[in-house]
Short mmCIF file of C-alpha atoms in Angstrom, two decimals:
data_model
loop_
_atom_site.label_atom_id
_atom_site.label_comp_id
_atom_site.label_asym_id
_atom_site.label_seq_id
_atom_site.Cartn_x
_atom_site.Cartn_y
_atom_site.Cartn_z
CA MET A 1 -3.34 32.66 -12.67
CA PHE A 2 -2.97 32.13 -16.44
CA SER A 3 0.58 33.39 -16.19
CA ARG A 4 1.35 30.74 -13.54
CA ILE A 5 -0.33 27.98 -15.57
CA GLU A 6 1.61 28.97 -18.68
CA PHE A 7 4.79 29.04 -16.60
CA ILE A 8 4.17 25.59 -15.08
CA LEU A 9 3.31 24.01 -18.44
CA THR A 10 6.24 25.66 -20.22
CA GLU A 11 8.77 24.67 -17.57
CA THR A 12 7.43 21.10 -17.39
CA PHE A 13 7.67 20.75 -21.16
CA ILE A 14 11.19 22.21 -21.18
CA SER A 15 12.27 19.74 -18.52
CA LEU A 16 10.81 16.78 -20.41
CA ARG A 17 12.42 17.98 -23.64
CA ARG A 18 15.81 18.68 -22.09
CA HIS A 19 16.14 15.33 -20.34
CA PRO A 20 14.52 12.81 -22.71
CA ALA A 21 16.64 9.87 -21.53
CA MET A 22 15.77 10.46 -17.89
CA ALA A 23 12.13 11.00 -18.77
CA MET A 24 12.04 7.74 -20.74
CA ALA A 25 13.74 5.84 -17.91
CA ALA A 26 11.20 7.12 -15.41
CA VAL A 27 8.25 6.33 -17.70
CA PHE A 28 9.62 2.87 -18.42
CA CYS A 29 10.10 2.08 -14.73
CA VAL A 30 6.62 3.26 -13.79
CA ALA A 31 5.16 1.34 -16.71
CA ALA A 32 7.06 -1.82 -15.72
CA ALA A 33 6.01 -1.59 -12.08
CA LEU A 34 2.37 -0.92 -12.96
CA PHE A 35 2.40 -3.64 -15.61
CA VAL A 36 3.56 -6.25 -13.11
CA SER A 37 1.08 -4.90 -10.57
CA GLY A 38 -1.61 -5.17 -13.25
CA ILE A 39 -0.62 -8.80 -13.98
CA VAL A 40 -0.86 -9.57 -10.26
CA GLY A 41 -4.21 -7.78 -10.08
CA LEU A 42 -5.63 -9.62 -13.07
CA THR A 43 -4.38 -12.96 -11.74
CA LEU A 44 -6.04 -12.19 -8.44
CA LEU A 45 -9.31 -11.18 -10.07
CA ASN A 46 -9.31 -14.32 -12.22
CA ALA A 47 -8.47 -16.52 -9.24
CA HIS A 48 -11.39 -15.03 -7.35
CA HIS A 49 -13.57 -15.52 -10.38
CA LEU A 50 -12.47 -19.17 -10.74
CA VAL A 51 -12.80 -19.93 -7.03
CA LYS A 52 -16.25 -18.33 -6.92
CA LYS A 53 -17.45 -20.27 -9.95
CA THR A 54 -16.01 -23.53 -8.64
CA MET A 55 -17.39 -23.03 -5.17
CA GLU A 56 -20.83 -22.43 -6.63
CA ARG A 57 -20.64 -25.98 -7.92
CA VAL A 58 -19.29 -27.57 -4.77
CA SER A 59 -21.99 -29.55 -2.99
CA PHE A 60 -22.19 -32.38 -0.47
CA VAL A 61 -24.37 -35.46 -0.45
CA VAL A 62 -26.34 -37.10 2.37
CA PHE A 63 -26.93 -40.85 1.92
CA PHE A 64 -29.75 -42.52 3.86
CA ASN A 65 -29.72 -46.07 5.16
CA THR A 66 -30.98 -48.52 2.58
CA ASP A 67 -33.60 -49.79 5.03
CA ALA A 68 -34.99 -46.32 5.82
CA THR A 69 -38.53 -45.82 4.59
CA ARG A 70 -39.50 -43.14 2.09
CA HIS A 71 -41.56 -41.50 4.81
CA GLU A 72 -38.50 -41.27 7.10
CA THR A 73 -36.11 -40.02 4.42
CA TRP A 74 -38.60 -37.44 3.09
CA LYS A 75 -39.23 -36.12 6.61
CA ALA A 76 -35.48 -35.84 7.29
CA TYR A 77 -35.00 -34.12 3.91
CA LYS A 78 -37.64 -31.49 4.77
CA ASP A 79 -35.87 -30.77 8.10
CA ILE A 80 -32.34 -30.75 6.67
CA ARG A 81 -33.13 -28.22 3.93
CA GLU A 82 -34.31 -25.81 6.64
CA LEU A 83 -30.94 -25.88 8.42
CA ASP A 84 -29.01 -22.57 8.63
CA GLY A 85 -26.34 -22.28 5.93
CA ILE A 86 -28.07 -24.58 3.40
CA THR A 87 -28.75 -22.67 0.19
CA GLY A 88 -29.84 -25.47 -2.14
CA SER A 89 -31.19 -28.99 -1.86
CA HIS A 90 -32.34 -31.75 -4.13
CA PHE A 91 -33.88 -35.06 -3.05
CA VAL A 92 -32.74 -38.00 -5.16
CA ALA A 93 -35.02 -41.01 -4.78
CA LYS A 94 -33.24 -44.37 -4.91
CA GLU A 95 -35.25 -45.34 -8.03
CA LYS A 96 -34.12 -42.28 -9.86
CA ALA A 97 -30.52 -42.83 -8.69
CA TRP A 98 -30.69 -46.43 -9.96
CA ASP A 99 -32.00 -45.27 -13.35
CA ARG A 100 -29.13 -42.80 -13.61
CA PHE A 101 -26.62 -45.50 -12.60
CA LYS A 102 -28.00 -47.91 -15.17
CA LYS A 103 -27.65 -45.31 -17.89
CA GLU A 104 -24.07 -44.53 -16.93
CA ASN A 105 -22.94 -48.11 -16.10
CA PRO A 106 -25.29 -50.54 -17.94
CA GLN A 107 -23.02 -53.58 -17.68
CA LEU A 108 -22.35 -53.14 -13.97
CA ALA A 109 -26.04 -52.58 -13.28
CA GLU A 110 -26.89 -55.81 -15.10
CA ASP A 111 -24.31 -57.72 -13.05
CA VAL A 112 -25.63 -56.31 -9.77
CA GLY A 113 -29.20 -57.15 -10.73
CA HIS A 114 -31.10 -55.26 -8.05
CA ASN A 115 -31.09 -51.63 -6.79
CA PRO A 116 -28.62 -51.36 -3.89
CA LEU A 117 -28.72 -47.52 -3.80
CA PRO A 118 -30.34 -45.57 -0.94
CA ASP A 119 -32.31 -42.33 -1.11
CA SER A 120 -30.00 -39.30 -0.99
CA ILE A 121 -29.98 -35.51 -0.83
CA GLU A 122 -27.64 -33.18 -2.75
CA LEU A 123 -27.00 -30.08 -0.67
CA LYS A 124 -25.31 -26.70 -1.32
CA ALA A 125 -23.90 -24.57 1.47
CA ALA A 126 -23.65 -20.76 1.54
CA ASP A 127 -20.05 -21.04 2.71
CA VAL A 128 -17.75 -23.87 1.69
CA LYS A 129 -15.94 -23.62 5.00
CA ALA A 130 -19.20 -24.42 6.85
CA ILE A 131 -19.59 -27.83 5.16
CA PRO A 132 -17.68 -29.88 7.80
CA GLU A 133 -19.83 -28.40 10.58
CA LEU A 134 -23.07 -29.02 8.65
CA LYS A 135 -21.99 -32.61 8.08
CA SER A 136 -21.55 -33.21 11.80
CA ILE A 137 -24.90 -31.60 12.65
CA ILE A 138 -26.72 -33.74 10.14
CA LYS A 139 -25.00 -36.95 11.32
CA GLU A 140 -25.76 -36.18 14.99
CA ARG A 141 -29.44 -35.26 14.49
CA TRP A 142 -30.48 -38.14 12.26
CA PRO A 143 -28.18 -41.02 13.28
CA ASP A 144 -30.85 -43.68 12.64
CA VAL A 145 -31.70 -42.83 9.06
CA ILE A 146 -28.41 -41.42 7.71
CA SER A 147 -25.56 -43.71 6.82
CA GLU A 148 -23.04 -41.25 5.37
CA VAL A 149 -22.49 -37.59 4.48
CA ARG A 150 -19.94 -37.19 1.71
CA SER A 151 -18.11 -34.11 0.38
CA ASP A 152 -14.90 -33.37 -1.49
CA GLU A 153 -13.20 -31.47 1.29
CA LYS A 154 -9.79 -31.49 -0.40
CA VAL A 155 -11.11 -29.47 -3.34
CA THR A 156 -12.94 -26.95 -1.16
CA GLY A 157 -9.96 -26.58 1.18
CA PHE A 158 -7.54 -26.12 -1.70
CA LEU A 159 -9.68 -23.46 -3.35
CA SER A 160 -10.16 -21.63 -0.12
CA ASP A 161 -6.42 -21.69 0.66
CA THR A 162 -5.46 -20.63 -2.86
CA ARG A 163 -7.72 -17.61 -2.71
CA MET A 164 -6.27 -16.64 0.66
CA VAL A 165 -2.64 -16.99 -0.51
CA ILE A 166 -3.20 -14.93 -3.68
CA GLY A 167 -5.09 -12.37 -1.63
CA ARG A 168 -2.10 -11.96 0.66
CA ILE A 169 0.79 -12.17 -1.82
CA GLY A 170 -0.82 -9.93 -4.45
CA PRO A 171 -1.06 -6.75 -2.37
CA LEU A 172 2.41 -7.34 -0.92
CA LEU A 173 3.93 -7.62 -4.38
CA GLY A 174 1.98 -4.54 -5.48
CA ILE A 175 3.28 -2.53 -2.52
CA LEU A 176 6.85 -3.66 -3.21
CA LEU A 177 6.61 -2.58 -6.85
CA ALA A 178 4.99 0.72 -5.88
CA VAL A 179 7.90 1.44 -3.52
CA VAL A 180 10.40 0.66 -6.30
CA SER A 181 8.54 3.02 -8.67
CA LEU A 182 8.47 5.73 -6.02
CA ILE A 183 12.21 5.49 -5.50
CA ILE A 184 12.86 5.66 -9.25
CA ILE A 185 10.59 8.69 -9.78
CA HIS A 186 12.07 10.33 -6.71
CA HIS A 187 15.61 9.97 -8.07
CA THR A 188 14.61 11.07 -11.57
CA ILE A 189 13.03 14.26 -10.25
CA GLU A 190 15.99 14.78 -7.93
CA LEU A 191 18.32 14.67 -10.94
CA THR A 192 16.05 17.09 -12.79
CA LEU A 193 16.07 19.42 -9.80
CA TYR A 194 19.85 19.26 -9.68
CA ALA A 195 20.13 19.88 -13.42
CA ARG A 196 17.82 22.89 -13.08
CA ARG A 197 19.28 24.34 -9.90
CA LYS A 198 20.04 27.62 -11.65
CA GLU A 199 16.37 28.16 -12.57
CA ILE A 200 15.37 27.20 -9.04
CA PHE A 201 17.83 29.70 -7.59
CA ILE A 202 16.50 32.47 -9.83
CA MET A 203 12.90 31.59 -8.98
CA SER A 204 13.73 31.71 -5.31
CA MET A 205 15.61 35.04 -5.68
CA VAL A 206 12.72 36.82 -7.39
CA GLY A 207 10.32 35.77 -4.63
CA ALA A 208 8.64 32.60 -5.89
CA THR A 209 7.01 30.62 -3.09
CA PRO A 210 8.25 27.05 -2.51
CA GLY A 211 4.93 25.80 -3.91
CA ALA A 212 5.36 27.78 -7.13
CA ILE A 213 8.93 26.53 -7.52
CA ALA A 214 7.92 22.92 -6.89
CA SER A 215 4.86 22.90 -9.17
CA PRO A 216 6.61 22.30 -12.55
CA PHE A 217 8.60 19.44 -11.03
CA VAL A 218 5.52 17.90 -9.45
CA LEU A 219 3.69 18.17 -12.77
CA GLU A 220 6.68 16.51 -14.42
CA GLY A 221 6.44 13.61 -11.95
CA ILE A 222 2.70 13.31 -12.52
CA THR A 223 3.31 13.28 -16.29
CA TYR A 224 5.79 10.41 -15.91
CA GLY A 225 3.28 8.52 -13.78
CA LEU A 226 0.39 9.12 -16.16
CA ILE A 227 2.34 8.15 -19.28
CA GLY A 228 3.78 5.12 -17.45
CA GLY A 229 0.29 4.12 -16.35
CA GLY A 230 -1.04 4.54 -19.89
CA VAL A 231 1.75 2.40 -21.36
CA ALA A 232 1.16 -0.30 -18.73
CA LEU A 233 -2.58 -0.20 -19.32
CA GLY A 234 -2.23 -0.47 -23.10
CA THR A 235 0.18 -3.39 -22.83
CA LEU A 236 -2.04 -5.18 -20.31
CA ALA A 237 -5.16 -4.69 -22.44
CA VAL A 238 -3.51 -6.13 -25.54
CA MET A 239 -2.02 -9.08 -23.61
CA TYR A 240 -5.21 -9.87 -21.68
CA ASP A 241 -7.25 -9.78 -24.86
CA GLY A 242 -4.78 -12.11 -26.58
CA PHE A 243 -4.71 -14.47 -23.59
CA ALA A 244 -8.53 -14.57 -23.40
CA GLY A 245 -8.70 -15.47 -27.10
CA TRP A 246 -6.06 -18.19 -26.73
CA LEU A 247 -7.75 -19.68 -23.63
CA LYS A 248 -11.13 -19.81 -25.33
CA GLY A 249 -9.69 -21.38 -28.49
CA GLU A 250 -7.33 -23.88 -26.89
CA VAL A 251 -8.98 -24.81 -23.59
CA GLY A 252 -12.53 -23.58 -24.08
CA ALA A 253 -12.37 -21.66 -20.81
CA SER A 254 -13.12 -18.01 -20.28
CA VAL A 255 -11.32 -15.32 -18.30
CA MET A 256 -12.94 -12.87 -15.93
CA ASN A 257 -14.65 -10.40 -18.22
CA ASP A 258 -16.73 -8.18 -15.97
CA PRO A 259 -16.60 -4.77 -17.77
CA VAL A 260 -17.21 -2.76 -14.58
CA MET A 261 -14.44 -4.61 -12.77
CA LEU A 262 -12.02 -4.16 -15.70
CA GLN A 263 -12.85 -0.45 -16.02
CA HIS A 264 -12.22 0.03 -12.31
CA GLY A 265 -8.93 -1.84 -12.67
CA ALA A 266 -7.88 0.38 -15.60
CA LEU A 267 -8.76 3.49 -13.64
CA ALA A 268 -6.84 2.18 -10.63
CA ILE A 269 -3.68 1.74 -12.75
CA LEU A 270 -3.89 5.31 -14.08
CA VAL A 271 -4.63 6.70 -10.61
CA ALA A 272 -1.74 4.66 -9.18
CA GLY A 273 0.58 6.09 -11.88
CA VAL A 274 -0.48 9.66 -11.10
CA ALA A 275 -0.18 9.02 -7.35
CA LEU A 276 3.30 7.52 -7.73
CA GLY A 277 4.42 10.47 -9.85
CA PHE A 278 2.92 12.97 -7.43
CA ILE A 279 4.33 11.43 -4.27
CA GLY A 280 7.79 10.73 -5.77
CA SER A 281 8.18 14.26 -7.14
CA MET A 282 6.73 15.93 -4.02
CA VAL A 283 9.23 14.12 -1.83
CA SER A 284 12.13 15.17 -4.10
CA ALA A 285 10.97 18.78 -4.44
CA THR A 286 10.32 19.19 -0.72
CA LYS A 287 13.66 17.62 0.15
CA TYR A 288 15.49 19.86 -2.32
CA LEU A 289 13.71 23.12 -1.57
CA TYR A 290 13.80 22.80 2.19
CA ARG A 291 17.31 21.42 2.51
CA PRO A 292 19.60 23.59 4.63
CA ARG A 293 21.47 25.67 2.03
CA SER A 294 23.64 27.77 4.26
CA LYS A 295 24.23 25.89 7.43
CA VAL A 296 24.79 28.33 10.23
CA THR A 297 25.22 27.16 13.79
CA ASN A 298 22.61 28.28 16.23
CA ALA A 299 23.68 30.08 19.35
CA MET B 1 15.08 50.41 5.99
CA ILE B 2 17.71 47.76 6.86
CA GLU B 3 19.01 47.29 10.37
CA PHE B 4 21.54 44.83 11.80
CA GLN B 5 21.40 44.57 15.60
CA HIS B 6 24.37 42.73 17.14
CA VAL B 7 24.41 40.24 14.29
CA SER B 8 26.84 37.34 14.32
CA VAL B 9 27.16 34.45 11.90
CA THR B 10 29.23 31.35 12.54
CA TYR B 11 29.30 28.48 10.07
CA PRO B 12 29.32 24.85 11.30
CA ASN B 13 32.97 24.49 10.33
CA GLY B 14 33.71 27.11 12.98
CA VAL B 15 34.41 29.99 10.61
CA THR B 16 32.98 33.25 11.89
CA ALA B 17 31.60 35.23 8.97
CA LEU B 18 30.27 38.16 11.00
CA SER B 19 30.82 39.16 14.57
CA ASP B 20 28.53 41.52 16.48
CA VAL B 21 27.68 43.71 13.51
CA ASN B 22 25.50 46.77 14.00
CA LEU B 23 24.49 48.57 10.84
CA SER B 24 21.66 50.76 9.72
CA VAL B 25 20.79 51.68 6.12
CA ARG B 26 18.22 54.39 5.55
CA LYS B 27 15.66 54.51 2.75
CA GLY B 28 17.09 55.81 -0.53
CA GLU B 29 20.75 55.45 0.49
CA PHE B 30 23.54 54.18 -1.76
CA VAL B 31 25.95 52.21 0.43
CA PHE B 32 29.20 50.49 -0.52
CA LEU B 33 30.39 47.50 1.50
CA VAL B 34 34.14 47.17 1.13
CA GLY B 35 36.89 45.08 2.62
CA PRO B 36 39.07 42.10 1.77
CA SER B 37 37.56 38.82 0.61
CA GLY B 38 36.10 36.60 3.29
CA GLN B 39 35.49 39.42 5.77
CA GLY B 40 31.68 39.27 5.71
CA LYS B 41 30.47 41.56 2.91
CA SER B 42 28.66 38.84 0.96
CA THR B 43 27.37 37.24 4.16
CA ALA B 44 25.89 40.62 5.13
CA LEU B 45 24.04 40.75 1.81
CA LYS B 46 22.92 37.12 2.13
CA LEU B 47 21.52 37.90 5.56
CA ILE B 48 19.38 40.68 4.08
CA TYR B 49 17.81 38.43 1.42
CA ARG B 50 17.63 35.57 3.94
CA GLU B 51 19.91 33.11 2.21
CA VAL B 52 21.67 32.89 5.56
CA ARG B 53 20.23 33.21 9.05
CA PRO B 54 22.09 34.96 11.84
CA THR B 55 23.56 32.84 14.62
CA CYS B 56 22.54 35.61 16.98
CA GLY B 57 21.20 39.13 16.75
CA ARG B 58 18.33 40.56 14.73
CA ILE B 59 17.94 41.87 11.21
CA LEU B 60 15.09 44.22 10.42
CA VAL B 61 14.02 44.93 6.86
CA GLU B 62 11.38 47.64 6.50
CA GLY B 63 10.74 47.27 10.21
CA HIS B 64 10.16 43.49 10.15
CA ASP B 65 12.43 40.98 11.87
CA ILE B 66 13.40 38.56 9.11
CA SER B 67 15.35 36.09 11.24
CA HIS B 68 12.48 33.61 11.65
CA LEU B 69 10.50 33.81 8.42
CA SER B 70 8.72 30.79 6.92
CA GLY B 71 9.36 29.69 3.30
CA ARG B 72 6.43 31.81 2.11
CA GLY B 73 7.63 34.71 4.26
CA VAL B 74 11.09 34.55 2.66
CA ALA B 75 9.43 34.55 -0.79
CA HIS B 76 7.49 37.71 0.05
CA LEU B 77 10.63 39.34 1.50
CA ARG B 78 12.50 38.65 -1.74
CA ARG B 79 9.81 40.37 -3.76
CA ARG B 80 10.83 43.53 -1.88
CA ILE B 81 14.54 42.99 -2.61
CA GLY B 82 16.34 42.79 -5.95
CA VAL B 83 19.66 40.95 -6.05
CA VAL B 84 22.42 41.34 -8.65
CA PHE B 85 25.29 38.85 -8.78
CA GLN B 86 28.82 38.99 -10.10
CA ASP B 87 28.26 35.90 -12.28
CA PHE B 88 24.89 37.12 -13.71
CA ARG B 89 23.07 33.78 -13.31
CA LEU B 90 21.05 34.09 -16.49
CA LEU B 91 19.22 31.25 -18.22
CA GLU B 92 21.26 30.49 -21.33
CA TYR B 93 18.43 28.83 -23.24
CA LYS B 94 16.09 31.79 -22.88
CA THR B 95 16.26 35.08 -24.73
CA VAL B 96 16.68 38.42 -22.95
CA ARG B 97 12.91 38.95 -22.96
CA GLU B 98 12.21 35.37 -21.85
CA ASN B 99 14.65 35.67 -18.95
CA LEU B 100 12.61 38.57 -17.59
CA LYS B 101 9.27 36.96 -18.46
CA PHE B 102 10.32 33.79 -16.59
CA ALA B 103 11.08 35.76 -13.44
CA MET B 104 7.72 37.54 -13.64
CA GLN B 105 5.64 34.45 -14.42
CA VAL B 106 6.95 32.60 -11.40
CA VAL B 107 5.54 35.29 -9.11
CA ASP B 108 2.23 35.09 -11.00
CA THR B 109 2.29 38.48 -12.70
CA PRO B 110 -0.66 38.88 -15.13
CA PRO B 111 0.41 38.46 -18.81
CA SER B 112 -0.70 41.98 -19.78
CA ILE B 113 1.55 43.49 -17.11
CA ILE B 114 4.46 41.20 -18.02
CA THR B 115 4.66 42.48 -21.61
CA ARG B 116 4.54 46.12 -20.54
CA ARG B 117 6.94 45.73 -17.62
CA VAL B 118 9.47 43.71 -19.64
CA ASN B 119 9.54 46.40 -22.35
CA ASP B 120 9.85 49.19 -19.76
CA LEU B 121 12.73 47.46 -17.99
CA LEU B 122 14.56 46.66 -21.22
CA GLU B 123 14.17 50.29 -22.24
CA HIS B 124 15.43 51.37 -18.83
CA VAL B 125 18.59 49.23 -18.95
CA GLY B 126 19.17 49.89 -22.66
CA LEU B 127 18.54 46.36 -23.92
CA ILE B 128 15.32 46.82 -25.89
CA GLU B 129 17.15 46.31 -29.20
CA ARG B 130 18.68 43.10 -27.87
CA ARG B 131 15.44 41.61 -26.51
CA ASN B 132 15.55 38.53 -28.76
CA ALA B 133 19.23 37.77 -28.20
CA PHE B 134 20.40 34.89 -26.02
CA PRO B 135 22.70 35.63 -23.04
CA GLN B 136 25.77 34.17 -24.77
CA GLN B 137 25.24 36.68 -27.59
CA LEU B 138 25.49 39.57 -25.13
CA SER B 139 28.59 41.33 -23.83
CA GLY B 140 29.43 41.10 -20.13
CA GLY B 141 28.00 44.55 -19.52
CA GLU B 142 24.78 43.71 -21.34
CA GLN B 143 24.44 40.51 -19.32
CA GLN B 144 24.84 42.44 -16.10
CA ARG B 145 22.28 45.01 -17.26
CA LEU B 146 19.87 42.17 -17.93
CA CYS B 147 20.61 40.83 -14.45
CA ILE B 148 19.79 44.27 -13.02
CA ALA B 149 16.57 44.42 -15.03
CA ARG B 150 15.59 41.03 -13.60
CA ALA B 151 16.32 42.25 -10.09
CA LEU B 152 13.92 45.14 -10.66
CA ILE B 153 10.92 43.20 -11.95
CA ASN B 154 8.94 43.44 -8.72
CA HIS B 155 9.66 47.18 -8.20
CA PRO B 156 11.78 46.37 -5.12
CA PRO B 157 12.56 49.25 -2.75
CA ILE B 158 15.94 47.60 -2.02
CA LEU B 159 18.59 46.52 -4.54
CA LEU B 160 21.54 44.42 -3.36
CA ALA B 161 24.54 44.03 -5.64
CA ASP B 162 27.25 41.52 -4.78
CA GLU B 163 30.34 42.63 -6.70
CA PRO B 164 28.34 43.43 -9.85
CA THR B 165 31.45 44.74 -11.64
CA GLY B 166 33.67 41.84 -10.62
CA ASN B 167 33.58 40.23 -14.09
CA LEU B 168 33.58 43.41 -16.12
CA ASP B 169 36.24 45.66 -17.62
CA PRO B 170 36.60 49.09 -16.00
CA GLU B 171 34.65 50.96 -18.69
CA THR B 172 31.71 48.55 -18.53
CA SER B 173 31.92 48.61 -14.74
CA TRP B 174 31.27 52.34 -14.84
CA GLU B 175 28.25 51.77 -17.13
CA ILE B 176 26.78 49.42 -14.55
CA VAL B 177 27.51 51.76 -11.65
CA ARG B 178 25.88 54.65 -13.52
CA LEU B 179 22.82 52.46 -14.03
CA LEU B 180 22.74 51.61 -10.33
CA GLU B 181 23.07 55.31 -9.53
CA ALA B 182 20.13 56.10 -11.80
CA ILE B 183 18.07 53.42 -10.05
CA ASN B 184 19.08 54.88 -6.67
CA LEU B 185 18.07 58.36 -7.83
CA LYS B 186 14.54 57.06 -8.37
CA GLY B 187 14.37 56.18 -4.67
CA THR B 188 15.63 52.59 -4.54
CA THR B 189 18.00 51.83 -1.68
CA VAL B 190 21.20 50.31 -3.14
CA VAL B 191 23.69 48.25 -1.14
CA MET B 192 26.71 47.18 -3.16
CA ALA B 193 29.60 45.00 -2.09
CA THR B 194 32.65 45.80 -4.20
CA HIS B 195 36.42 45.59 -4.57
CA HIS B 196 36.49 48.38 -7.14
CA ARG B 197 38.51 51.18 -5.54
CA GLU B 198 38.09 53.71 -8.34
CA ILE B 199 34.33 53.52 -8.26
CA VAL B 200 34.12 53.83 -4.48
CA ASP B 201 36.55 56.74 -4.44
CA GLN B 202 34.89 58.65 -7.24
CA LEU B 203 31.29 58.15 -6.25
CA SER B 204 31.93 59.43 -2.75
CA ARG B 205 28.97 57.71 -1.14
CA ARG B 206 28.54 56.10 2.25
CA VAL B 207 31.13 53.34 2.72
CA VAL B 208 30.96 50.56 5.33
CA TYR B 209 34.30 48.85 5.98
CA PHE B 210 34.42 45.14 6.86
CA CYS B 211 37.47 43.62 8.43
CA ASP B 212 37.95 40.47 10.51
CA SER B 213 34.18 39.82 10.22
CA ARG B 214 33.37 43.11 11.89
CA VAL B 215 32.36 46.57 10.74
CA VAL B 216 35.47 48.62 11.39
CA GLY B 217 34.40 51.84 9.79
CA ASP B 218 31.36 53.63 8.41
CA GLU B 219 31.94 56.91 6.59
CA GLN B 220 29.59 59.15 4.68
CA GLY B 221 31.32 60.26 1.47
CA GLY B 222 34.22 57.94 2.25
CA GLY B 223 36.84 56.50 -0.06
CA TYR B 224 37.91 52.91 -0.60
CA TYR B 225 40.31 53.06 2.34
CA PRO B 226 38.99 54.18 5.72
CA SER B 227 40.26 57.47 7.02
CA THR B 228 41.07 55.86 10.38
CA ASP B 229 43.62 53.04 10.66
CA CYS B 230 42.44 49.48 11.17
CA GLU B 231 44.41 46.27 11.48
CA CYS B 232 43.13 43.54 9.25
CA GLU B 233 44.40 40.02 8.64
CA GLY B 234 43.58 40.09 4.93
CA SER B 235 45.07 43.27 3.57
CA VAL B 236 42.77 45.59 1.60
CA GLU B 237 45.88 46.85 -0.17
CA THR B 238 46.82 43.37 -1.40
CA GLU B 239 43.24 42.54 -2.45
CA MET B 240 42.94 45.64 -4.54
CA SER B 241 46.33 45.89 -6.08
CA ALA B 242 45.68 43.01 -8.49
CA PHE B 243 42.42 44.52 -9.72
CA ASP B 244 43.80 48.00 -10.05
CA GLU B 245 46.88 46.74 -11.82
CA GLY B 246 44.59 44.96 -14.28
CA ALA B 247 42.47 48.07 -14.69
CA ALA B 248 45.56 50.18 -15.33
CA LEU B 249 46.80 47.69 -17.92
CA PHE B 250 43.39 47.70 -19.62
CA ARG B 251 43.34 51.50 -19.77
CA ALA B 252 46.88 51.54 -21.13
#
């Protein structure tokens, strides 16, 4: 067992040392692919973070008729807040609304002279997409006391669509880059296998199993993937940190900074690097070792 | 030990390498395979170590049919067979000792056994003093002795040699043949494909003659030329004259 481990490690190291240019090319390509995948991932996470935060603030407002009595509006309010899908509600009496208006627009309030505002309710829905349906329910059930239900549907629709688009494009781009990395690792290992065909022949002649022959090459592929993943991770960490600092200083906004989420992302990049290296090298080694060497026609 | 039963090999380009060959090699024998180039000697050896599969027929090695072995099965077969090549196939960047160690590590031999076995083999082939030299620092004969040592790492009961003296001068060729004889005396079955007439004639061992992809003669204690006449497209005489002329010049 120790003999095999020593053999695998020695042969992997020899291969890396003998083909530094190829090794660097493979590491660079994996790093580039994982870096871009990381950028896509971070953009996606931040978009989710932004959409979630924005949606938390999205509400809709129910305006009562100006001639509805306080008794009628209060009763309707108590029923509306019990509707399915409503997560938050706040009754705004017309006096309070008028006070707020006067504070914000003193000149206009003076010109108007009297309070024209109705009672209203500010409502929050569990799901932004359910707002149009809730609006219709409310309008249908209390047609006599409610004059208007208002919401900024353009904002909610845009946020919802954006999240969906990023959610679809992100994984597609990631898959595309993963395929490119796989092809590059596959070819790098294939070149290594070709360059070391003499060793492979000797291994095979002295009775090494295909698994034993393939193991140094698979470890080489995994090493490329791991180093590539590490380089990508380091670069992403430095850039994300710099971007977060710039955003806070210049715009006053913050990026997604959930440590658990970021740790999982970092782990995913390293695992993806190892997986790319493993799959790419396994494909090359299997293809090389099981290729028909002496083609003999079958009877 | 080794048995060919109606073995034929045809390559996809239509070339027939072997045609209905029947051959049996007993345990402990020393057998020469002779004949002009391209008549099936090397293919016969490749069939034994399963580099090539027969188009039809069966090959038995130690009683097992090796025609349909898996990758792992081929690996285990090759641990029972040592192979020596004309062109040595040594790793240039490894020393003599490392070349042997490499071949033992890949079959997962424990480190304590590797050290002992490597020293024993180097002693056996007379390379112990040269253990730290690189292949390019060795003479042709020394390289071939290292190749033989590597073929013996797994204590194989069968040793196949495909023109092991093909790249060596006549004197060194004899050194190698003597070494193979010594290995055979210890009980290892040796099958050697060769073009070296002098060696075949002087050793007077069993000789199997290949011609037109068939076995045309099989003589115990035979010489390089079969005692019975056979018509062959590639002339044995022509093949050998160049080598023997060279050998004669070297001796002169």
